[in-house]
């Protein structure tokens, strides 16, 4: 994925969760440039340049280093008349969790309410079901996991990034 002369010449592999937003921060650090500031939580468009990514350069030195416990994504559905947003995270425990929630398309925000008919949860175990054929979210034995992951999802990537080594 990335080649940094003198650092990755022998190749390396890590099972750490790395996101697309981490690539720029990593390349900036590898090039010895000034670190790009983390985007402000509110109104990130008010700054000239920022990132939500974290440099993963340290993983080249230690592929098993403590790192993110989840990666995040989102995907819309429902169009402009009745929008929903799917907020997803893949965990370092090989789980993929998604919450389909009500979404305000005018402000591009959510309160994570689930009043719409298409709202709901998805939970897949990629160890036993890599093709995501069996949704475990509504099985009683997974209720505690769903509750925990929904809370983690609502806390967002900043809560995950807070524990990263600097």
Coordinates of C-alpha atoms in Angstrom, one line a residue:
X1 CA 0.0 0.0 0.0
X2 CA 2.8 2.4 0.9
X3 CA 6.5 2.3 0.1
X4 CA 8.9 4.5 2.1
X5 CA 12.5 4.0 1.0
X6 CA 14.7 2.9 3.8
X7 CA 11.7 1.9 6.0
X8 CA 9.6 -0.5 4.0
X9 CA 12.3 -2.0 1.7
X10 CA 11.9 -5.5 3.1
X11 CA 8.1 -5.3 3.1
X12 CA 5.9 -5.6 6.1
X13 CA 2.5 -6.7 7.1
X14 CA 0.2 -5.6 9.9
X15 CA -3.3 -6.5 10.9
X16 CA -3.9 -3.0 12.3
X17 CA -6.9 -1.2 11.2
X18 CA -5.9 1.6 8.8
X19 CA -8.3 4.0 7.1
X20 CA -8.0 6.1 3.9
X21 CA -8.0 9.2 6.1
X22 CA -4.7 8.0 7.6
X23 CA -2.7 8.0 4.4
X24 CA -2.2 11.7 4.1
X25 CA -1.1 12.1 7.8
X26 CA 1.3 9.2 7.2
X27 CA 2.8 10.6 4.0
X28 CA 3.2 14.0 5.6
X29 CA 5.1 12.5 8.5
X30 CA 7.3 10.3 6.3
X31 CA 8.2 13.3 4.2
X32 CA 9.2 15.3 7.3
X33 CA 6.6 18.0 6.7
X34 CA 4.8 19.9 9.3
X35 CA 1.9 17.9 10.8
X36 CA -1.5 18.7 9.6
X37 CA -3.8 19.7 12.4
X38 CA -6.8 17.5 13.4
X39 CA -10.0 18.9 12.1
X40 CA -12.1 20.8 14.7
X41 CA -15.0 18.8 16.0
X42 CA -17.4 21.6 15.1
X43 CA -17.3 23.5 11.8
X44 CA -14.2 21.9 10.3
X45 CA -14.8 23.9 7.1
X46 CA -13.6 27.0 9.0
X47 CA -10.0 26.0 8.8
X48 CA -7.9 26.0 5.7
X49 CA -6.5 22.5 6.0
X50 CA -7.1 19.7 8.5
X51 CA -7.3 15.9 8.7
X52 CA -9.2 13.3 10.6
X53 CA -6.4 10.8 10.0
X54 CA -3.6 9.5 12.2
X55 CA -0.2 8.7 10.9
X56 CA 0.5 5.0 10.9
X57 CA 4.2 5.4 10.4
X58 CA 4.9 3.8 13.8
X59 CA 3.3 0.6 12.5
X60 CA 6.2 0.2 10.0
X61 CA 8.5 0.1 13.0
X62 CA 6.3 -2.2 15.0
X63 CA 3.4 -3.9 13.0
X64 CA 1.9 -5.2 16.3
X65 CA 1.8 -1.8 18.1
X66 CA -1.3 -0.8 20.0
X67 CA -3.5 1.0 17.4
X68 CA -7.1 1.8 16.6
X69 CA -9.8 -0.6 17.8
X70 CA -12.2 0.4 15.0
X71 CA -12.3 1.9 11.6
X72 CA -15.3 4.0 10.5
X73 CA -17.4 4.7 7.4
X74 CA -20.8 6.0 6.5
X75 CA -23.2 5.4 3.6
X76 CA -26.5 7.2 2.8
X77 CA -29.8 5.6 1.6
X78 CA -33.3 6.8 1.1
X79 CA -32.6 9.8 -1.1
X80 CA -33.3 13.4 -0.3
X81 CA -37.0 12.9 0.6
X82 CA -36.5 10.4 3.4
X83 CA -32.8 10.2 4.2
X84 CA -31.1 7.6 6.4
X85 CA -27.4 7.3 7.1
X86 CA -25.6 4.0 7.8
X87 CA -22.8 4.6 10.2
X88 CA -20.5 1.6 10.3
X89 CA -17.4 0.5 12.1
X90 CA -15.2 -2.5 11.7
X91 CA -13.6 -3.6 15.0
X92 CA -10.2 -5.1 15.7
X93 CA -12.3 -8.1 16.9
X94 CA -13.4 -8.8 13.3
X95 CA -17.0 -7.5 13.8
X96 CA -18.7 -5.1 11.4
X97 CA -21.5 -3.1 13.1
X98 CA -23.8 -0.6 11.3
X99 CA -26.6 1.6 12.7
X100 CA -29.0 2.9 10.1
X101 CA -30.3 6.1 11.7
X102 CA -32.5 9.1 10.8
X103 CA -30.4 11.8 9.1
X104 CA -31.0 15.5 8.5
X105 CA -29.9 16.1 4.9
X106 CA -30.1 19.9 5.3
X107 CA -27.6 20.1 8.2
X108 CA -25.8 16.9 7.4
X109 CA -26.2 15.8 11.0
X110 CA -27.8 13.0 13.0
X111 CA -28.9 12.6 16.6
X112 CA -28.7 8.8 16.1
X113 CA -32.5 8.6 16.5
X114 CA -34.1 5.6 15.0
X115 CA -37.7 6.5 14.2
X116 CA -37.9 5.7 10.5
X117 CA -39.1 2.5 9.1
X118 CA -35.7 1.7 7.6
X119 CA -33.7 2.3 10.7
X120 CA -32.0 -0.6 12.4
X121 CA -28.8 -2.5 13.2
X122 CA -26.5 -4.9 11.4
X123 CA -23.9 -7.0 13.1
X124 CA -21.6 -9.5 11.3
X125 CA -18.8 -11.6 12.6
X126 CA -16.2 -11.6 9.8
X127 CA -14.4 -14.6 11.3
X128 CA -17.4 -16.9 10.8
X129 CA -19.3 -15.0 8.2
X130 CA -16.9 -13.0 6.0
X131 CA -19.6 -12.6 3.3
X132 CA -22.0 -11.0 5.8
X133 CA -24.9 -13.3 5.2
X134 CA -26.2 -13.6 8.8
X135 CA -27.2 -10.5 10.7
X136 CA -26.6 -11.1 14.4
X137 CA -27.8 -7.8 15.7
X138 CA -31.3 -8.9 16.7
X139 CA -30.3 -12.2 18.4
X140 CA -30.7 -12.0 22.2
X141 CA -27.2 -13.3 22.9
X142 CA -25.7 -10.3 21.0
X143 CA -27.8 -7.5 22.7
X144 CA -25.0 -6.5 25.0
X145 CA -22.5 -6.4 22.1
X146 CA -24.9 -4.2 20.0
X147 CA -25.5 -1.8 22.9
X148 CA -21.7 -1.5 23.5
X149 CA -20.9 -1.0 19.8
X150 CA -23.7 1.5 19.3
X151 CA -22.3 3.6 22.2
X152 CA -18.8 3.3 20.7
X153 CA -20.1 4.3 17.3
X154 CA -21.9 7.3 18.7
X155 CA -18.7 8.4 20.5
X156 CA -17.0 8.3 17.1
X157 CA -13.5 8.2 15.8
X158 CA -12.2 10.8 18.2
X159 CA -12.8 8.5 21.1
X160 CA -10.8 5.8 19.3
X161 CA -8.0 8.2 18.4
X162 CA -7.7 9.4 21.9
X163 CA -5.9 6.3 23.0
X164 CA -3.4 6.2 20.1
X165 CA 0.3 6.6 20.8
X166 CA 1.7 9.9 19.7

